[in-house]
Amino acid sequence: MNSGRGGLRGAIARYRGRDIELKTPGQLQAMRAAGALVASTLAAVVEQARPGVSTADLDAVAEQTIRAAGAVPSFLGYHGFPGSICASVNEQIVHGIPSSSQVLADGDLISVDCGAILEGWHGDAAVTIPVGNVAAPDLALSEACRGALTAGIAAVRPGARLTDVSFAIQEACREAANRDRADYGIVAEYGGHGIGTSMHMDPFLPNHGDAGHGPRLRPGMALAVEPMLTAGDPETVELEDGWTVVTASGARAVHWEHTVAVTEDGPWLLTVPAEQDAVLGS
């Protein structure tokens, strides 16, 4: 007899959120420290991202910043990933491998995903950076994704269902598409996740779907909320490197992410700079 959480009992436990890691207030404070480091690392990368700089150069900046703080890059070596950041340029959606041959040019969009482990706790966030003079539709795409992230974060509240966050992201994308008179695609194969003592934990957080499903959110949970949008058809292709995911159409893609804790007072952004530390009120 299997006494673990497999089969029907395991499915029910996961649905009810019993397998989701709950953190104490002190543990969330430790995650906040890791998150603040991720924020400062991304700020350093943003400062260096300009035409003529390679994604390997940006990776070196990120690794140096993380290690100087006594932390370890989450991504480096994760299932064999060779970089400290994921650097996804233009049609690359996620998991772009930093390379000295990938040199940024005027008009590019680069999504940089970064994680750090500090005293055993993980932080994870992503930003999309315009390089030089970027076309207005590309900037609008990025702002639509960032707005969807904001909407998703606002739904991370105690008592809500997991897919309330998914629905908030989906509706924000739909509203942005209507506002911008654009065709934005939500990438379905990838989404957010639980985070804490590991980078990827239960639950998986879809970026679209009906509200009212999945486990109830409880204080002490932490989620990486990360919408990914494409300019048009969201169909994806994984390249032969086994990591880089691109749009099948060659259209541009963007990615924004924050690590968020559930608290009694509302969502707590863990991956913003230390001086911006705040819980979003109810």
XYZ file of N, CA and C in Angstrom:
846
model
N 0.845 -1.209 0.000
C 0.000 0.000 0.000
C 0.877 1.254 0.000
N 0.522 2.216 -0.808
C 1.247 3.480 -0.881
C 0.620 4.437 0.117
N 1.406 4.852 1.111
C 0.877 5.758 2.126
C 1.155 7.215 1.811
N 1.711 7.486 0.599
C 2.001 8.864 0.207
C 0.777 9.592 -0.285
N 1.006 10.659 -1.064
C -0.088 11.503 -1.537
C -0.364 11.286 -3.011
N -0.212 10.058 -3.471
C -0.528 9.761 -4.862
C -2.001 9.511 -5.052
N -2.390 9.296 -6.309
C -3.768 8.929 -6.619
C -4.776 10.010 -6.265
N -6.003 9.555 -5.971
C -7.101 10.483 -5.719
C -6.849 11.342 -4.494
N -6.325 10.726 -3.417
C -6.069 11.506 -2.208
C -5.059 12.620 -2.468
N -4.037 12.273 -3.249
C -3.041 13.288 -3.580
C -3.625 14.421 -4.396
N -4.488 14.076 -5.365
C -5.123 15.101 -6.194
C -5.990 16.023 -5.349
N -6.736 15.440 -4.417
C -7.596 16.250 -3.541
C -6.754 17.149 -2.645
N -5.659 16.595 -2.112
C -4.789 17.388 -1.244
C -4.212 18.574 -1.987
N -3.767 18.332 -3.232
C -3.208 19.439 -4.010
C -4.271 20.474 -4.344
N -5.498 19.997 -4.664
C -6.579 20.925 -4.991
C -6.900 21.819 -3.794
N -6.864 21.241 -2.618
C -7.202 22.011 -1.409
C -6.023 22.816 -0.877
N -4.884 22.643 -1.494
C -3.723 23.427 -1.088
C -2.955 22.846 0.074
N -3.212 21.591 0.436
C -2.544 21.016 1.600
C -1.077 20.711 1.340
N -0.694 20.594 0.086
C 0.697 20.319 -0.243
C 1.479 21.599 -0.545
N 0.854 22.747 -0.376
C 1.518 24.015 -0.672
C 2.263 24.495 0.562
N 3.518 24.865 0.367
C 4.358 25.299 1.482
C 3.828 26.596 2.098
N 3.622 26.576 3.407
C 3.217 27.769 4.153
C 4.413 28.289 4.939
N 4.664 29.582 4.850
C 5.795 30.185 5.530
C 5.339 30.944 6.769
N 6.200 30.983 7.774
C 5.968 31.832 8.931
C 6.283 33.281 8.555
N 5.842 34.252 9.355
C 6.222 35.649 9.064
C 7.735 35.834 8.957
N 8.491 35.156 9.818
C 9.950 35.271 9.745
C 10.519 34.705 8.465
N 9.945 33.608 7.996
C 10.396 33.013 6.740
C 10.053 33.897 5.549
N 8.897 34.543 5.599
C 8.565 35.488 4.523
C 9.524 36.676 4.540
N 9.952 37.094 5.718
C 10.952 38.169 5.787
C 12.253 37.722 5.138
N 12.613 36.448 5.320
C 13.816 35.928 4.666
C 13.638 35.901 3.154
N 12.443 35.540 2.702
C 12.161 35.593 1.266
C 12.202 37.027 0.757
N 11.786 37.954 1.604
C 11.819 39.370 1.201
C 13.249 39.814 0.932
N 14.181 39.348 1.749
C 15.589 39.694 1.539
C 16.090 39.137 0.210
N 15.715 37.893 -0.094
C 16.097 37.307 -1.389
C 15.452 38.079 -2.528
N 14.202 38.465 -2.339
C 13.497 39.218 -3.373
C 14.091 40.589 -3.619
N 14.496 41.264 -2.554
C 15.117 42.587 -2.713
C 16.422 42.469 -3.495
N 17.149 41.377 -3.269
C 18.384 41.157 -4.026
C 18.074 40.933 -5.503
N 17.038 40.164 -5.802
C 16.636 39.982 -7.203
C 16.299 41.329 -7.830
N 15.580 42.176 -7.083
C 15.220 43.499 -7.604
C 16.457 44.331 -7.913
N 17.430 44.333 -7.007
C 18.641 45.130 -7.252
C 19.462 44.542 -8.397
N 19.421 43.230 -8.546
C 20.125 42.592 -9.661
C 19.499 42.978 -10.989
N 18.181 42.943 -11.052
C 17.502 43.339 -12.284
C 17.753 44.819 -12.588
N 17.805 45.647 -11.557
C 18.093 47.064 -11.775
C 19.485 47.249 -12.385
N 20.442 46.453 -11.922
C 21.793 46.527 -12.481
C 21.813 46.073 -13.940
N 21.024 45.055 -14.255
C 20.945 44.566 -15.632
C 20.284 45.618 -16.524
N 19.199 46.216 -16.053
C 18.507 47.246 -16.827
C 19.459 48.395 -17.160
N 20.282 48.771 -16.206
C 21.221 49.880 -16.412
C 22.230 49.576 -17.512
N 22.573 48.301 -17.677
C 23.589 47.918 -18.655
C 23.016 47.524 -20.014
N 21.709 47.340 -20.097
C 21.093 46.840 -21.338
C 20.979 47.968 -22.361
N 21.829 47.933 -23.361
C 21.832 48.960 -24.398
C 22.428 48.362 -25.669
N 22.263 49.031 -26.804
C 22.823 48.495 -28.046
C 24.322 48.217 -27.925
N 24.737 47.068 -28.454
C 26.143 46.696 -28.435
C 26.546 45.802 -27.278
N 25.645 45.649 -26.301
C 25.922 44.795 -25.140
C 25.360 43.406 -25.419
N 26.107 42.375 -25.095
C 25.631 41.016 -25.311
C 24.840 40.518 -24.107
N 24.030 39.496 -24.331
C 23.279 38.925 -23.214
C 24.220 38.199 -22.247
N 25.382 37.747 -22.734
C 26.387 37.179 -21.827
C 26.935 38.256 -20.895
N 27.108 39.478 -21.414
C 27.547 40.595 -20.569
C 26.533 40.839 -19.445
N 25.256 40.807 -19.779
C 24.214 41.019 -18.778
C 24.192 39.889 -17.757
N 24.440 38.681 -18.227
C 24.493 37.535 -17.325
C 25.622 37.703 -16.316
N 26.765 38.192 -16.771
C 27.909 38.400 -15.878
C 27.592 39.444 -14.818
N 26.895 40.507 -15.207
C 26.484 41.539 -14.246
C 25.580 40.937 -13.178
N 24.623 40.122 -13.611
C 23.684 39.515 -12.676
C 24.402 38.583 -11.700
N 25.257 37.716 -12.223
C 25.946 36.767 -11.336
C 26.828 37.499 -10.332
N 27.530 38.513 -10.790
C 28.402 39.269 -9.886
C 27.596 39.941 -8.785
N 26.458 40.529 -9.131
C 25.626 41.221 -8.146
C 25.090 40.250 -7.105
N 24.626 39.088 -7.567
C 24.061 38.090 -6.653
C 25.135 37.537 -5.718
N 26.283 37.169 -6.266
C 27.333 36.561 -5.431
C 27.949 37.580 -4.481
N 28.000 38.841 -4.881
C 28.546 39.878 -3.998
C 27.702 40.045 -2.743
N 26.436 39.665 -2.823
C 25.538 39.764 -1.670
C 25.528 38.486 -0.834
N 26.402 37.539 -1.180
C 26.472 36.295 -0.431
C 25.396 35.299 -0.809
N 24.803 35.483 -1.976
C 23.738 34.601 -2.446
C 24.221 33.788 -3.639
N 23.325 32.917 -4.134
C 23.635 32.037 -5.255
C 22.576 32.235 -6.340
N 22.973 32.312 -7.616
C 21.967 32.400 -8.685
C 21.105 31.131 -8.713
N 19.787 31.315 -8.703
C 18.875 30.162 -8.727
C 18.981 29.384 -10.026
N 19.174 30.093 -11.121
C 19.058 29.469 -12.435
C 20.308 28.691 -12.838
N 21.473 29.156 -12.419
C 22.735 28.590 -12.890
C 22.842 27.123 -12.468
N 22.869 26.230 -13.452
C 22.949 24.803 -13.185
C 21.617 24.134 -12.935
N 20.529 24.900 -12.910
C 19.205 24.318 -12.662
C 18.816 23.418 -13.839
N 18.758 22.111 -13.594
C 18.527 21.132 -14.666
C 19.492 21.344 -15.828
N 20.678 21.862 -15.510
C 21.694 22.066 -16.528
C 21.668 23.418 -17.211
N 20.815 24.335 -16.770
C 20.776 25.648 -17.430
C 22.102 26.365 -17.222
N 22.678 26.962 -18.291
C 24.044 27.478 -18.206
C 24.177 28.946 -17.791
N 23.090 29.626 -17.473
C 23.181 31.050 -17.163
C 22.617 31.408 -15.805
N 22.952 32.606 -15.344
C 22.392 33.130 -14.093
C 21.089 33.879 -14.330
N 20.830 34.250 -15.578
C 19.559 34.843 -15.976
C 19.052 34.121 -17.212
N 17.767 34.245 -17.452
C 17.208 33.907 -18.760
C 17.104 35.223 -19.519
N 17.693 35.275 -20.697
C 17.727 36.497 -21.497
C 17.037 36.204 -22.826
N 15.788 36.651 -22.943
C 14.943 36.296 -24.093
C 14.701 37.535 -24.942
N 15.218 37.529 -26.169
C 15.218 38.710 -27.027
C 14.171 38.581 -28.135
N 13.343 39.601 -28.264
C 12.369 39.733 -29.358
C 11.380 38.571 -29.415
N 11.531 37.641 -30.355
C 10.565 36.543 -30.491
C 10.766 35.457 -29.437
N 11.864 35.539 -28.679
C 12.083 34.586 -27.595
C 11.182 34.945 -26.423
N 10.433 33.962 -25.937
C 9.454 34.226 -24.882
C 10.083 34.061 -23.505
N 10.655 32.882 -23.261
C 11.280 32.574 -21.979
C 12.470 31.644 -22.209
N 13.321 31.549 -21.165
C 14.417 30.580 -21.090
C 15.503 30.796 -22.124
N 15.640 32.040 -22.621
C 16.732 32.340 -23.527
C 18.076 32.192 -22.823
N 19.018 31.499 -23.462
C 20.336 31.269 -22.878
C 21.242 32.460 -23.177
N 21.848 33.067 -22.155
C 22.770 34.181 -22.406
C 23.924 33.745 -23.308
N 24.292 34.629 -24.222
C 25.323 34.272 -25.204
C 26.118 35.507 -25.611
N 27.404 35.315 -25.832
C 28.239 36.421 -26.316
C 27.904 36.781 -27.751
N 27.255 35.878 -28.472
C 26.883 36.147 -29.864
C 25.524 36.831 -29.990
N 24.769 36.901 -28.892
C 23.474 37.599 -28.894
C 23.722 39.025 -28.429
N 23.933 39.912 -29.395
C 24.262 41.311 -29.088
C 23.023 42.165 -29.306
N 22.694 42.959 -28.309
C 21.497 43.786 -28.383
C 21.656 44.880 -29.433
N 20.538 45.153 -30.123
C 20.510 46.192 -31.156
C 19.405 47.183 -30.845
N 19.529 48.362 -31.423
C 18.506 49.384 -31.237
C 17.143 48.855 -31.686
N 16.141 49.020 -30.834
C 14.794 48.564 -31.159
C 14.434 47.200 -30.607
N 15.397 46.508 -29.992
C 15.116 45.193 -29.420
C 14.271 45.303 -28.152
N 13.588 44.214 -27.857
C 12.984 43.991 -26.545
C 13.688 42.791 -25.928
N 14.103 42.899 -24.682
C 14.703 41.757 -23.997
C 13.993 41.530 -22.670
N 13.521 40.303 -22.473
C 12.932 39.912 -21.199
C 13.994 39.197 -20.383
N 14.236 39.688 -19.197
C 15.255 39.124 -18.314
C 14.575 38.554 -17.077
N 14.739 37.256 -16.885
C 14.204 36.540 -15.731
C 15.385 36.226 -14.818
N 15.218 36.471 -13.511
C 16.335 36.344 -12.581
C 15.853 35.725 -11.273
N 16.683 34.840 -10.721
C 16.378 34.254 -9.418
C 17.622 34.207 -8.554
N 17.413 34.297 -7.240
C 18.532 34.228 -6.300
C 18.108 33.423 -5.078
N 19.079 32.698 -4.521
C 18.874 31.943 -3.284
C 19.712 32.609 -2.200
N 19.038 33.091 -1.171
C 19.717 33.739 -0.053
C 19.301 33.028 1.229
N 20.278 32.420 1.892
C 20.043 31.668 3.132
C 18.910 30.653 2.967
N 18.911 29.996 1.800
C 17.974 28.908 1.569
C 16.629 29.307 1.006
N 16.391 30.596 0.818
C 15.092 31.068 0.324
C 15.247 31.703 -1.053
N 14.233 31.497 -1.881
C 14.288 31.913 -3.280
C 13.493 33.194 -3.538
N 14.027 33.999 -4.438
C 13.290 35.110 -5.043
C 13.337 34.949 -6.544
N 12.291 35.397 -7.246
C 12.199 35.179 -8.698
C 11.384 36.315 -9.299
N 11.944 36.990 -10.295
C 11.229 38.096 -10.945
C 11.743 38.263 -12.361
N 10.954 38.952 -13.180
C 11.341 39.202 -14.569
C 10.860 40.577 -14.999
N 11.622 41.187 -15.887
C 11.252 42.470 -16.485
C 11.491 42.392 -17.980
N 10.773 43.195 -18.733
C 11.047 43.368 -20.160
C 11.649 44.754 -20.357
N 12.783 44.807 -21.051
C 13.562 46.030 -21.184
C 13.564 46.488 -22.641
N 13.151 47.726 -22.919
C 13.293 48.261 -24.274
C 14.731 48.713 -24.506
N 15.287 48.363 -25.638
C 16.676 48.705 -25.949
C 16.674 49.815 -26.994
N 17.150 50.982 -26.610
C 17.185 52.104 -27.545
C 15.788 52.569 -27.918
N 15.593 52.846 -29.194
C 14.313 53.350 -29.688
C 13.441 52.171 -30.130
N 12.444 51.876 -29.335
C 11.583 50.708 -29.567
C 10.251 51.164 -30.144
N 9.725 50.401 -31.098
C 8.466 50.743 -31.761
C 7.312 50.813 -30.762
N 6.399 51.738 -31.018
C 5.267 51.957 -30.106
C 4.451 50.687 -29.856
N 4.141 49.877 -30.872
C 3.368 48.660 -30.594
C 4.095 47.691 -29.653
N 5.417 47.642 -29.737
C 6.176 46.770 -28.842
C 6.130 47.296 -27.406
N 6.213 48.601 -27.252
C 6.097 49.193 -25.920
C 4.706 48.955 -25.346
N 3.688 49.045 -26.185
C 2.319 48.801 -25.732
C 2.141 47.349 -25.301
N 2.747 46.422 -26.041
C 2.688 45.002 -25.680
C 3.292 44.785 -24.295
N 4.442 45.396 -24.049
C 5.096 45.236 -22.757
C 4.254 45.834 -21.631
N 3.672 47.007 -21.881
C 2.833 47.632 -20.849
C 1.579 46.814 -20.589
N 1.043 46.168 -21.621
C -0.127 45.301 -21.430
C 0.229 44.134 -20.520
N 1.391 43.551 -20.717
C 1.834 42.435 -19.892
C 2.091 42.894 -18.455
N 2.709 44.049 -18.325
C 2.971 44.575 -16.978
C 1.657 44.886 -16.259
N 0.686 45.390 -16.992
C -0.620 45.647 -16.398
C -1.307 44.360 -15.977
N -1.131 43.300 -16.766
C -1.698 42.003 -16.403
C -1.044 41.468 -15.137
N 0.256 41.681 -14.995
C 0.949 41.292 -13.774
C 0.361 42.034 -12.572
N 0.156 43.323 -12.714
C -0.410 44.120 -11.626
C -1.792 43.609 -11.233
N -2.606 43.281 -12.228
C -3.947 42.756 -11.961
C -3.873 41.413 -11.256
N -2.959 40.557 -11.689
C -2.803 39.263 -11.042
C -2.361 39.400 -9.599
N -1.422 40.292 -9.346
C -0.938 40.515 -7.983
C -2.075 40.974 -7.076
N -2.924 41.854 -7.573
C -4.032 42.376 -6.768
C -4.997 41.278 -6.335
N -5.015 40.165 -7.071
C -5.919 39.054 -6.751
C -5.313 38.062 -5.765
N -4.061 38.273 -5.387
C -3.393 37.356 -4.446
C -3.787 37.745 -3.030
N -4.967 37.277 -2.609
C -5.527 37.657 -1.317
C -6.045 36.433 -0.574
N -5.967 36.456 0.759
C -6.443 35.299 1.521
C -7.919 35.030 1.261
N -8.232 33.749 1.048
C -9.610 33.350 0.773
C -9.943 33.262 -0.692
N -9.134 33.898 -1.544
C -9.367 33.798 -2.987
C -8.967 32.408 -3.476
N -9.494 32.030 -4.627
C -9.068 30.792 -5.265
C -7.878 31.089 -6.179
N -7.081 30.054 -6.413
C -5.890 30.232 -7.242
C -6.232 30.817 -8.604
N -7.291 30.305 -9.250
C -7.582 30.775 -10.604
C -8.259 32.144 -10.625
N -8.549 32.714 -9.456
C -8.950 34.121 -9.438
C -7.795 34.980 -9.958
N -6.575 34.549 -9.653
C -5.385 35.248 -10.155
C -5.286 35.061 -11.670
N -5.513 33.828 -12.121
C -5.468 33.537 -13.562
C -6.481 34.396 -14.313
N -7.679 34.465 -13.783
C -8.751 35.210 -14.438
C -8.433 36.702 -14.483
N -7.857 37.221 -13.403
C -7.497 38.636 -13.371
C -6.462 38.956 -14.440
N -5.487 38.074 -14.614
C -4.476 38.263 -15.653
C -5.128 38.232 -17.030
N -5.970 37.236 -17.259
C -6.642 37.083 -18.555
C -7.475 38.303 -18.906
N -8.256 38.791 -17.933
C -9.134 39.924 -18.214
C -8.349 41.203 -18.446
N -7.242 41.368 -17.728
C -6.406 42.548 -17.961
C -5.805 42.518 -19.357
N -5.425 41.337 -19.827
C -4.904 41.203 -21.189
C -5.975 41.532 -22.223
N -7.176 41.028 -21.976
C -8.285 41.291 -22.909
C -8.589 42.785 -22.968
N -8.640 43.424 -21.817
C -8.933 44.862 -21.781
C -7.833 45.658 -22.473
N -6.585 45.260 -22.281
C -5.476 45.968 -22.931
C -5.542 45.801 -24.443
N -5.897 44.597 -24.893
C -6.002 44.362 -26.338
C -7.087 45.245 -26.945
N -8.208 45.361 -26.241
C -9.292 46.228 -26.715
C -8.852 47.681 -26.724
N -8.180 48.093 -25.673
C -7.724 49.488 -25.568
C -6.727 49.825 -26.660
N -5.787 48.901 -26.898
C -4.713 49.150 -27.860
C -5.088 48.768 -29.292
N -6.301 48.178 -29.438
C -6.734 47.676 -30.749
C -5.665 46.755 -31.329
N -5.269 45.813 -30.482
C -4.185 44.898 -30.839
C -4.620 43.465 -30.562
N -3.881 42.535 -31.113
C -4.127 41.105 -30.910
C -3.034 40.563 -30.014
N -3.321 40.468 -28.704
C -2.348 39.956 -27.762
C -2.664 38.502 -27.436
N -1.643 37.665 -27.440
C -1.825 36.251 -27.124
C -1.225 35.911 -25.772
N -1.965 35.167 -24.953
C -1.465 34.700 -23.663
C -0.810 33.334 -23.867
N 0.427 33.197 -23.450
C 1.132 31.927 -23.592
C 0.570 30.940 -22.577
N -0.015 29.860 -23.063
C -0.737 28.926 -22.207
C 0.164 27.863 -21.578
N 1.237 27.480 -22.271
C 2.047 26.353 -21.797
C 2.883 26.673 -20.568
N 3.069 27.957 -20.285
C 3.923 28.370 -19.183
C 3.140 29.295 -18.269
N 3.518 29.308 -16.993
C 2.778 30.143 -16.056
C 3.547 30.313 -14.765
N 2.848 30.804 -13.752
C 3.461 31.035 -12.459
C 3.520 29.765 -11.625
N 3.995 29.925 -10.373
C 4.246 28.751 -9.547
C 4.454 29.151 -8.099
N 4.299 28.160 -7.234
C 4.690 28.362 -5.855
C 6.197 28.497 -5.749
N 6.650 29.128 -4.661
C 8.074 29.386 -4.485
C 8.357 29.524 -2.996
N 9.578 29.185 -2.601
C 9.957 29.290 -1.195
C 11.300 28.637 -0.968
N 11.296 27.435 -0.389
C 12.545 26.707 -0.195
C 13.044 26.089 -1.490
N 12.210 26.062 -2.510
C 12.607 25.692 -3.872
C 12.093 26.758 -4.823
N 12.681 26.796 -6.019
C 12.253 27.814 -6.977
C 10.895 27.485 -7.580
N 10.683 26.219 -7.923
C 9.415 25.810 -8.513
C 8.720 24.823 -7.580
N 7.561 25.215 -7.096
C 6.803 24.398 -6.155
C 5.337 24.420 -6.556
N 4.544 23.539 -5.939
C 3.094 23.645 -6.093
C 2.626 24.951 -5.481
N 1.585 25.567 -6.081
C 0.807 25.114 -7.224
C 1.292 25.731 -8.530
N 0.966 25.093 -9.663
C 1.140 25.746 -10.964
C 0.050 26.797 -11.112
N 0.418 27.982 -11.582
C -0.518 29.096 -11.722
C -0.716 29.431 -13.195
N -1.831 29.006 -13.800
C -2.077 29.355 -15.202
C -2.276 30.861 -15.370
N -1.993 31.348 -16.566
C -2.179 32.770 -16.857
C -3.507 33.069 -17.540
N -4.404 32.100 -17.555
C -5.732 32.321 -18.115
C -6.673 31.283 -17.518
N -7.971 31.528 -17.632
C -8.946 30.557 -17.147
C -10.036 31.205 -16.332
N -11.057 30.414 -16.005
C -12.183 30.895 -15.216
C -11.778 31.067 -13.759
N -12.425 32.009 -13.100
C -12.189 32.236 -11.676
C -12.869 31.143 -10.851
N -12.475 31.065 -9.573
C -13.189 30.212 -8.633
C -12.724 28.779 -8.545
N -11.540 28.453 -9.075
C -11.063 27.074 -9.041
C -9.706 26.999 -8.351
N -9.330 25.791 -7.969
C -8.035 25.578 -7.351
C -8.061 25.835 -5.863
N -6.903 25.665 -5.216
C -6.839 25.840 -3.762
C -7.118 27.272 -3.341
N -7.620 27.399 -2.127
C -7.785 28.741 -1.559
C -6.428 29.278 -1.136
N -6.231 30.552 -1.357
C -4.980 31.188 -0.956
C -5.030 31.484 0.538
N -3.928 31.167 1.215
C -3.852 31.340 2.662
C -2.605 32.133 3.032
N -2.666 32.908 4.110
C -1.467 33.620 4.558
C -0.302 32.654 4.737
N 0.854 33.068 4.258
C 2.035 32.230 4.308
C 2.378 31.592 2.980
N 1.426 31.573 2.044
C 1.735 31.094 0.696
C 2.532 32.163 -0.054
N 3.348 31.710 -0.987
C 4.066 32.634 -1.867
C 3.970 32.121 -3.292
N 3.705 33.037 -4.206
C 3.525 32.693 -5.615
C 4.416 33.572 -6.488
N 4.968 32.977 -7.529
C 5.581 33.755 -8.595
C 4.507 33.967 -9.651
N 4.091 35.206 -9.809
C 3.053 35.570 -10.784
C 3.779 36.074 -12.020
N 3.545 35.429 -13.189
C 4.363 35.786 -14.356
C 3.640 35.605 -15.685
N 2.874 36.620 -16.094
C 2.264 36.558 -17.431
C 3.291 36.716 -18.530
N 3.025 36.069 -19.657
C 3.825 36.184 -20.876
C 2.869 36.469 -22.020
N 3.108 37.515 -22.775
C 2.230 37.890 -23.883
C 3.000 37.894 -25.198
N 2.256 37.625 -26.265
C 2.825 37.688 -27.609
C 2.025 38.678 -28.450
N 2.671 39.178 -29.483
C 1.985 40.050 -30.437
C 1.320 39.157 -31.477
N 0.123 38.671 -31.153
C -0.578 37.774 -32.074
C -0.632 36.360 -31.543
N -0.544 35.402 -32.443
C -0.701 33.987 -32.129
C 0.274 33.548 -31.025
N -0.243 32.968 -29.917
C 0.639 32.575 -28.816
C 1.279 31.197 -28.968
N 1.159 30.564 -30.135
C 1.758 29.246 -30.314
C 3.274 29.340 -30.123
N 3.836 28.333 -29.443
C 5.255 28.371 -29.107
C 6.022 27.213 -29.740
N 7.337 27.394 -29.833
C 8.258 26.360 -30.299
C 9.474 26.382 -29.382
N 9.928 25.201 -28.968
C 11.170 25.121 -28.201
C 12.316 24.832 -29.153
N 13.381 25.631 -29.032
C 14.517 25.469 -29.934
C 15.341 24.225 -29.592
N 16.262 23.890 -30.480
C 17.060 22.675 -30.320
C 17.974 22.725 -29.111
N 18.204 23.912 -28.544
C 19.046 23.978 -27.343
C 18.351 23.388 -26.122
N 17.047 23.064 -26.269
C 16.308 22.443 -25.184
C 15.803 23.407 -24.138
N 16.016 24.696 -24.350
C 15.605 25.700 -23.375
C 14.783 26.830 -24.006
N 15.337 27.488 -24.997
C 14.743 28.719 -25.515
C 13.386 28.445 -26.151
N 12.378 29.189 -25.683
C 11.021 29.079 -26.215
C 10.727 30.340 -27.018
N 10.289 30.163 -28.267
C 10.038 31.287 -29.154
C 8.603 31.242 -29.668
N 8.137 32.363 -30.202
C 6.842 32.379 -30.866
C 6.966 31.656 -32.202
N 5.987 30.827 -32.518
C 6.021 30.089 -33.781
C 5.967 31.018 -34.976
N 5.298 32.166 -34.806
C 5.121 33.112 -35.907
C 6.310 34.044 -36.089
N 7.196 34.090 -35.098
C 8.294 35.052 -35.134
C 7.924 36.405 -34.569
N 6.682 36.536 -34.067
C 6.239 37.799 -33.473
C 6.922 38.026 -32.130
N 6.899 39.242 -31.683
C 7.572 39.577 -30.430
C 6.784 39.100 -29.213
N 7.547 38.909 -28.129
C 6.965 38.423 -26.886
C 7.563 39.184 -25.713
N 6.820 39.212 -24.601
C 7.274 39.913 -23.401
C 6.930 39.087 -22.172
N 7.598 39.387 -21.063
C 7.472 38.599 -19.836
C 7.739 39.513 -18.646
N 6.779 39.526 -17.710
C 6.941 40.268 -16.459
C 6.605 39.346 -15.296
N 7.312 39.513 -14.169
C 7.103 38.595 -13.039
C 7.468 39.265 -11.717
N 6.715 38.899 -10.666
C 7.066 39.226 -9.282
C 6.787 38.022 -8.406
N 7.547 37.905 -7.324
C 7.217 36.964 -6.259
C 6.338 37.691 -5.251
N 5.213 37.074 -4.908
C 4.190 37.715 -4.076
C 3.811 36.792 -2.926
N 3.736 37.325 -1.729
C 3.289 36.558 -0.569
C 1.840 36.906 -0.239
N 1.111 35.900 0.227
C -0.255 36.113 0.707
C -0.172 36.487 2.180
N -0.742 37.633 2.548
C -0.798 38.039 3.953
C -2.231 38.436 4.304
N -2.516 38.530 5.602
C -3.846 38.948 6.042
C -4.176 40.353 5.563
N -3.141 41.153 5.339
C -3.338 42.547 4.947
C -3.362 42.760 3.437
N -3.148 41.702 2.671
C -3.136 41.832 1.222
C -1.870 41.265 0.630
N -1.703 41.357 -0.689
C -0.496 40.825 -1.334
C 0.746 41.639 -0.964
N 1.818 40.920 -0.714
C 3.090 41.542 -0.344
C 4.094 41.262 -1.451
N 4.536 42.308 -2.132
C 5.523 42.167 -3.204
C 6.897 41.942 -2.591
N 7.456 40.775 -2.850
C 8.739 40.427 -2.263
C 9.913 40.810 -3.150
N 9.667 41.031 -4.439
C 10.766 41.277 -5.378
C 10.777 42.715 -5.883
N 10.544 43.656 -4.969
C 10.746 45.066 -5.277
C 11.918 45.551 -4.431
N 12.522 46.696 -4.785
C 13.650 47.200 -3.988
C 13.265 47.383 -2.528
N 14.251 47.241 -1.644
C 14.006 47.297 -0.199
C 13.283 48.577 0.211
N 13.631 49.690 -0.434
C 13.028 50.972 -0.050
C 11.574 51.076 -0.489
N 11.112 50.162 -1.342
C 9.725 50.178 -1.778
C 8.882 49.146 -1.045
N 9.414 48.597 0.031
C 8.755 47.527 0.762
C 7.354 47.960 1.163
N 6.340 47.178 0.731
C 4.968 47.534 1.036
C 4.040 46.349 0.807
N 3.008 46.281 1.638
C 1.916 45.358 1.416
C 0.794 46.147 0.771
N 0.213 45.623 -0.322
C -0.892 46.299 -0.981
C -2.145 46.108 -0.140
N -2.728 47.185 0.335
C -3.859 47.115 1.257
C -5.073 46.480 0.635
N -5.963 46.038 1.510
C -7.190 45.353 1.063
C -8.106 46.316 0.332
